[in-house]
XYZ file of C-alpha atoms in Angstrom:
332
model
C -8.438 7.004 -15.054
C -7.809 5.106 -18.125
C -5.213 6.208 -20.455
C -6.617 9.034 -23.276
C -7.780 6.895 -26.505
C -7.948 3.843 -24.528
C -11.824 2.317 -24.606
C -13.359 0.928 -21.054
C -11.513 -2.535 -21.413
C -7.934 -1.350 -22.306
C -6.746 0.546 -19.141
C -3.081 0.482 -19.329
C -2.138 -1.825 -16.667
C 1.102 0.834 -15.729
C -1.497 3.661 -14.729
C -2.082 4.646 -11.545
C -3.053 8.199 -12.553
C -6.748 9.413 -13.703
C -8.663 12.160 -14.410
C -5.344 14.203 -16.094
C -7.180 15.346 -19.170
C -10.142 16.402 -16.840
C -8.354 19.355 -15.487
C -9.592 21.520 -17.880
C -12.995 20.524 -16.846
C -11.979 20.809 -12.801
C -10.765 24.439 -13.673
C -14.065 25.399 -15.137
C -16.184 24.552 -12.029
C -17.151 27.441 -10.306
C -15.051 28.705 -7.753
C -16.257 27.621 -3.763
C -17.492 30.344 -1.554
C -14.433 30.796 0.461
C -12.042 33.455 1.292
C -8.570 31.450 1.876
C -5.994 33.289 3.661
C -2.282 32.489 2.808
C -2.275 29.163 4.915
C -5.086 27.701 2.210
C -3.684 29.027 -0.716
C -1.714 25.659 -0.906
C 1.177 25.032 -3.909
C 0.701 25.915 -7.639
C -1.428 23.555 -9.740
C 0.973 20.982 -12.227
C 0.465 23.069 -15.239
C 1.873 26.084 -13.011
C 5.034 24.185 -11.382
C 8.654 24.752 -13.338
C 9.933 21.371 -14.618
C 6.745 19.593 -13.688
C 7.922 18.682 -9.856
C 4.690 17.906 -7.706
C 5.027 20.000 -4.381
C 2.957 18.244 -1.262
C -0.762 19.551 -1.187
C -0.715 20.664 2.736
C -3.737 19.879 3.428
C -3.737 19.249 7.140
C -5.675 18.243 9.945
C -5.980 21.796 11.048
C -8.433 22.327 8.008
C -11.032 20.507 9.880
C -11.070 22.253 13.164
C -13.062 25.099 14.598
C -13.258 27.893 12.401
C -12.560 25.430 9.648
C -14.512 25.376 6.118
C -17.660 24.584 7.984
C -17.420 27.964 9.961
C -17.491 29.964 6.686
C -19.316 28.372 3.757
C -22.674 29.819 3.519
C -25.732 27.844 1.570
C -24.833 26.098 -1.761
C -26.254 27.516 -4.984
C -27.402 25.621 -7.613
C -23.592 25.899 -9.273
C -21.965 25.074 -6.225
C -24.215 21.897 -5.873
C -23.904 20.491 -9.307
C -19.475 21.110 -9.110
C -19.400 19.103 -5.541
C -21.448 16.013 -7.523
C -19.357 16.094 -10.704
C -18.083 12.713 -11.995
C -15.659 12.605 -15.028
C -15.537 10.177 -17.681
C -13.355 7.742 -15.572
C -15.480 7.741 -12.675
C -13.221 10.486 -10.802
C -15.378 12.721 -8.287
C -14.387 16.056 -7.568
C -12.464 14.722 -4.467
C -10.392 12.166 -6.939
C -9.970 15.246 -9.293
C -8.662 17.390 -6.188
C -6.228 14.887 -4.914
C -4.544 14.310 -8.498
C -4.223 17.933 -9.384
C -3.432 18.849 -5.901
C -5.983 21.266 -5.395
C -6.207 22.398 -1.385
C -8.889 24.772 -1.659
C -11.065 22.436 -3.391
C -10.549 19.326 -1.341
C -11.063 21.288 1.915
C -14.840 21.923 0.076
C -15.364 18.538 -0.555
C -14.194 17.496 3.166
C -16.450 20.237 4.558
C -19.327 19.546 2.219
C -19.826 16.148 1.165
C -21.847 13.215 3.012
C -19.540 10.578 4.402
C -20.328 7.936 1.547
C -18.765 10.199 -1.059
C -15.402 9.630 0.762
C -15.343 6.297 -0.281
C -16.298 6.167 -4.070
C -14.472 4.558 -6.247
C -13.654 5.259 -10.116
C -13.567 3.108 -12.772
C -10.207 1.377 -11.580
C -11.831 0.819 -8.044
C -9.772 3.114 -6.185
C -11.037 5.807 -3.867
C -9.432 9.381 -3.321
C -7.656 7.610 -0.237
C -5.676 5.105 -2.872
C -4.557 8.571 -5.044
C -3.281 10.438 -1.984
C -1.317 7.448 -0.956
C -0.150 6.347 -4.723
C 0.872 10.259 -4.861
C 2.633 10.343 -1.620
C 0.627 12.936 0.063
C 0.369 12.363 3.917
C -1.230 15.376 5.041
C -4.137 14.938 2.247
C -3.723 10.898 3.759
C -4.485 12.392 7.236
C -7.170 14.911 6.370
C -9.112 11.891 4.507
C -8.442 9.368 7.224
C -9.514 11.887 9.876
C -13.021 12.420 7.912
C -13.618 8.685 8.154
C -12.378 7.414 4.906
C -12.398 4.011 4.541
C -8.772 2.349 4.654
C -9.972 -1.184 3.977
C -11.283 -0.987 0.099
C -9.875 -2.594 -2.572
C -8.814 -1.420 -5.956
C -8.398 -3.339 -9.117
C -5.619 -5.536 -7.955
C -7.000 -5.719 -4.423
C -4.886 -3.368 -2.607
C -5.869 -1.409 0.018
C -4.096 2.260 0.647
C -1.679 0.579 3.288
C -1.054 -1.950 0.284
C 0.521 0.892 -1.671
C 2.254 2.901 1.041
C 4.201 -0.829 1.719
C 4.842 -1.324 -1.993
C 5.789 2.205 -3.185
C 7.351 2.768 0.360
C 5.681 5.653 1.628
C 6.350 5.954 4.687
C 4.763 9.005 6.130
C 1.425 7.987 4.602
C 1.564 4.531 6.054
C 2.096 6.085 9.787
C -1.257 8.340 9.379
C -3.180 5.418 7.588
C -2.300 3.477 11.084
C -2.317 6.203 13.572
C -5.807 6.939 13.152
C -7.260 4.108 15.900
C -4.103 4.232 18.013
C -6.452 5.647 20.979
C -8.298 2.328 20.556
C -5.309 0.303 20.781
C -3.064 -1.598 18.415
C -3.892 -4.488 17.084
C -5.464 -6.363 14.166
C -8.928 -5.821 15.476
C -8.894 -1.884 14.948
C -6.775 -2.504 11.665
C -8.361 -5.104 9.869
C -6.596 -3.976 6.566
C -3.552 -5.750 8.053
C -4.874 -9.203 7.493
C -6.188 -8.421 3.971
C -4.443 -9.373 1.059
C -4.750 -8.227 -2.306
C -5.320 -10.468 -5.368
C -1.531 -11.673 -5.316
C -2.276 -13.178 -2.136
C 0.069 -10.715 -0.443
C -0.694 -9.072 2.706
C 1.136 -5.605 3.756
C 4.020 -6.890 5.425
C 4.895 -9.237 2.906
C 5.151 -6.461 0.548
C 7.423 -4.075 3.305
C 9.468 -7.501 3.534
C 9.621 -7.835 -0.456
C 10.805 -4.219 -0.444
C 13.144 -4.764 2.256
C 12.114 -1.753 4.299
C 12.775 -2.193 7.876
C 11.040 1.077 8.966
C 7.684 0.291 7.289
C 8.235 -3.468 8.636
C 8.748 -2.212 11.992
C 5.648 0.327 12.024
C 3.509 -2.505 10.931
C 4.768 -4.803 13.994
C 4.244 -2.110 16.225
C 0.772 -1.850 15.266
C -0.333 -5.274 15.844
C 0.266 -6.947 12.231
C 0.903 -10.819 12.782
C 4.682 -11.666 12.237
C 3.914 -15.302 11.089
C 0.657 -14.046 8.795
C 0.973 -16.370 5.441
C 0.448 -14.941 1.957
C -2.403 -16.606 -0.161
C -0.602 -18.710 -2.901
C 1.748 -21.209 -0.810
C 1.630 -19.797 2.202
C 5.029 -18.113 2.968
C 5.561 -16.055 5.703
C 7.728 -12.658 5.618
C 10.403 -14.881 7.383
C 10.244 -17.354 3.963
C 10.073 -14.510 1.576
C 12.904 -13.073 3.760
C 14.868 -15.647 2.627
C 14.012 -15.597 -0.878
C 15.407 -12.017 -1.178
C 18.815 -13.557 0.485
C 19.315 -10.820 2.755
C 20.542 -12.190 5.810
C 20.147 -9.105 7.834
C 16.191 -9.273 7.284
C 16.147 -12.647 8.329
C 18.180 -11.909 11.734
C 15.379 -8.797 12.048
C 12.462 -11.015 11.842
C 13.909 -13.279 14.239
C 14.377 -11.150 16.565
C 11.217 -9.528 16.390
C 9.652 -12.846 16.923
C 9.192 -14.814 13.970
C 8.257 -18.434 14.211
C 11.796 -20.143 12.916
C 9.916 -23.417 11.794
C 6.896 -21.689 10.196
C 5.599 -24.040 7.368
C 4.368 -23.430 3.886
C 1.768 -25.062 2.581
C 3.945 -27.773 1.176
C 5.483 -28.151 4.379
C 8.721 -26.130 3.423
C 10.242 -24.207 6.549
C 12.582 -20.851 5.937
C 15.090 -23.688 6.454
C 14.379 -25.791 3.517
C 14.097 -22.532 1.233
C 17.597 -21.417 2.614
C 19.212 -25.113 2.094
C 17.582 -25.469 -1.334
C 19.076 -22.614 -2.615
C 22.249 -23.562 -1.002
C 22.159 -20.125 1.197
C 24.839 -21.618 3.850
C 24.788 -17.939 5.598
C 21.181 -17.743 6.270
C 20.756 -21.433 7.166
C 23.507 -21.110 10.022
C 21.647 -17.943 11.107
C 18.327 -19.941 10.994
C 20.022 -22.797 12.860
C 21.377 -20.776 15.430
C 17.683 -19.431 16.385
C 16.663 -23.063 16.702
C 15.519 -24.146 13.109
C 14.831 -28.136 12.664
C 16.568 -29.153 10.400
C 15.073 -32.989 10.158
C 11.338 -31.186 9.861
C 9.964 -33.138 6.898
C 7.652 -31.346 3.769
C 5.138 -33.212 2.101
C 7.389 -34.805 -0.401
C 9.420 -36.208 2.789
C 12.461 -34.152 2.708
C 14.345 -32.546 4.978
C 16.455 -29.341 4.835
C 19.571 -31.524 5.238
C 18.094 -33.734 2.070
C 18.231 -30.563 -0.166
C 21.472 -28.964 0.806
C 23.065 -32.467 0.222
C 21.278 -32.654 -3.540
C 22.240 -29.562 -6.110
C 19.355 -30.578 -8.342
C 16.889 -29.799 -5.585
C 17.689 -25.873 -6.283
C 15.472 -25.151 -9.051
C 12.440 -26.493 -7.770
C 12.553 -23.846 -4.772
C 13.579 -20.974 -7.305
C 10.164 -19.548 -7.887
C 10.470 -15.655 -6.630
C 9.455 -13.268 -9.097
C 9.844 -9.384 -9.584
C 6.767 -8.507 -12.023
C 6.417 -11.600 -12.990
C 9.797 -12.616 -14.012
C 11.765 -15.442 -12.194
C 14.535 -14.332 -10.263
C 17.527 -16.157 -10.797
C 19.718 -17.503 -7.710
C 23.621 -17.194 -8.183
C 26.555 -18.271 -6.251
């Protein structure tokens, strides 16, 4: 999924799509031996849509039931077999391309005929078809892939699982389909290991949802058994620490009501109250104190929240929140 004209080591950091230049190759592939009805026709291809708008692929789970493609496909000929094993110069399989270009009939054929292992092939950016379906906000494609057994724990080049992407880009419906697949086995971290995985920045899904201030996503993760006090990997902050750093009092209150530990400690011993006091966020500090925060706990520098509140020069060392790599300066 690297951009045109770039070498293998020059992938644009902002790119999350691949195989766009492969559309001509995809269209030249032989048609699958299907006779789709109106429901299988799907939306127009990207090149045929007005104004470049993208429609949903509508590849729902109904494809996978009785009378689906398995019942209608005959033996594969050499051309069909070659088409199904196609791989682009970016490492995209036909399944990747079907998601990228929203070709539901091709996707249907792939899901019906390709073995389990093919669902989890990663392209040159370590993205699976499931990663792409989430990034492009195609919830029904996500549902179909998950029901066919696509892995939800594989990580892309940034360490993100499909659920990380759903939280980062706030694609709530995609997140629901990713998490509901094992709801019949119980909702806990044992059956949703992706809830515990950190990306290469040390962030778990709950941390991303918190930084986006998306309470619907946070509620969904909590309902499915995420540890509300899970620590991120760089400094040991919990979601409550991050909520304080976003200076969102309502979000802090939400996490406290949901059971967040008010005196959770970072690796340096700081509690959320330390952060609120260090940033002189009096309203948030009051909310934490009302929830029982201990104002006398000491961090590794032997400082209490009271010490930080009394010394305005302590503001800067705690001002470490960054967005897109740039520091976020706190203001009164």
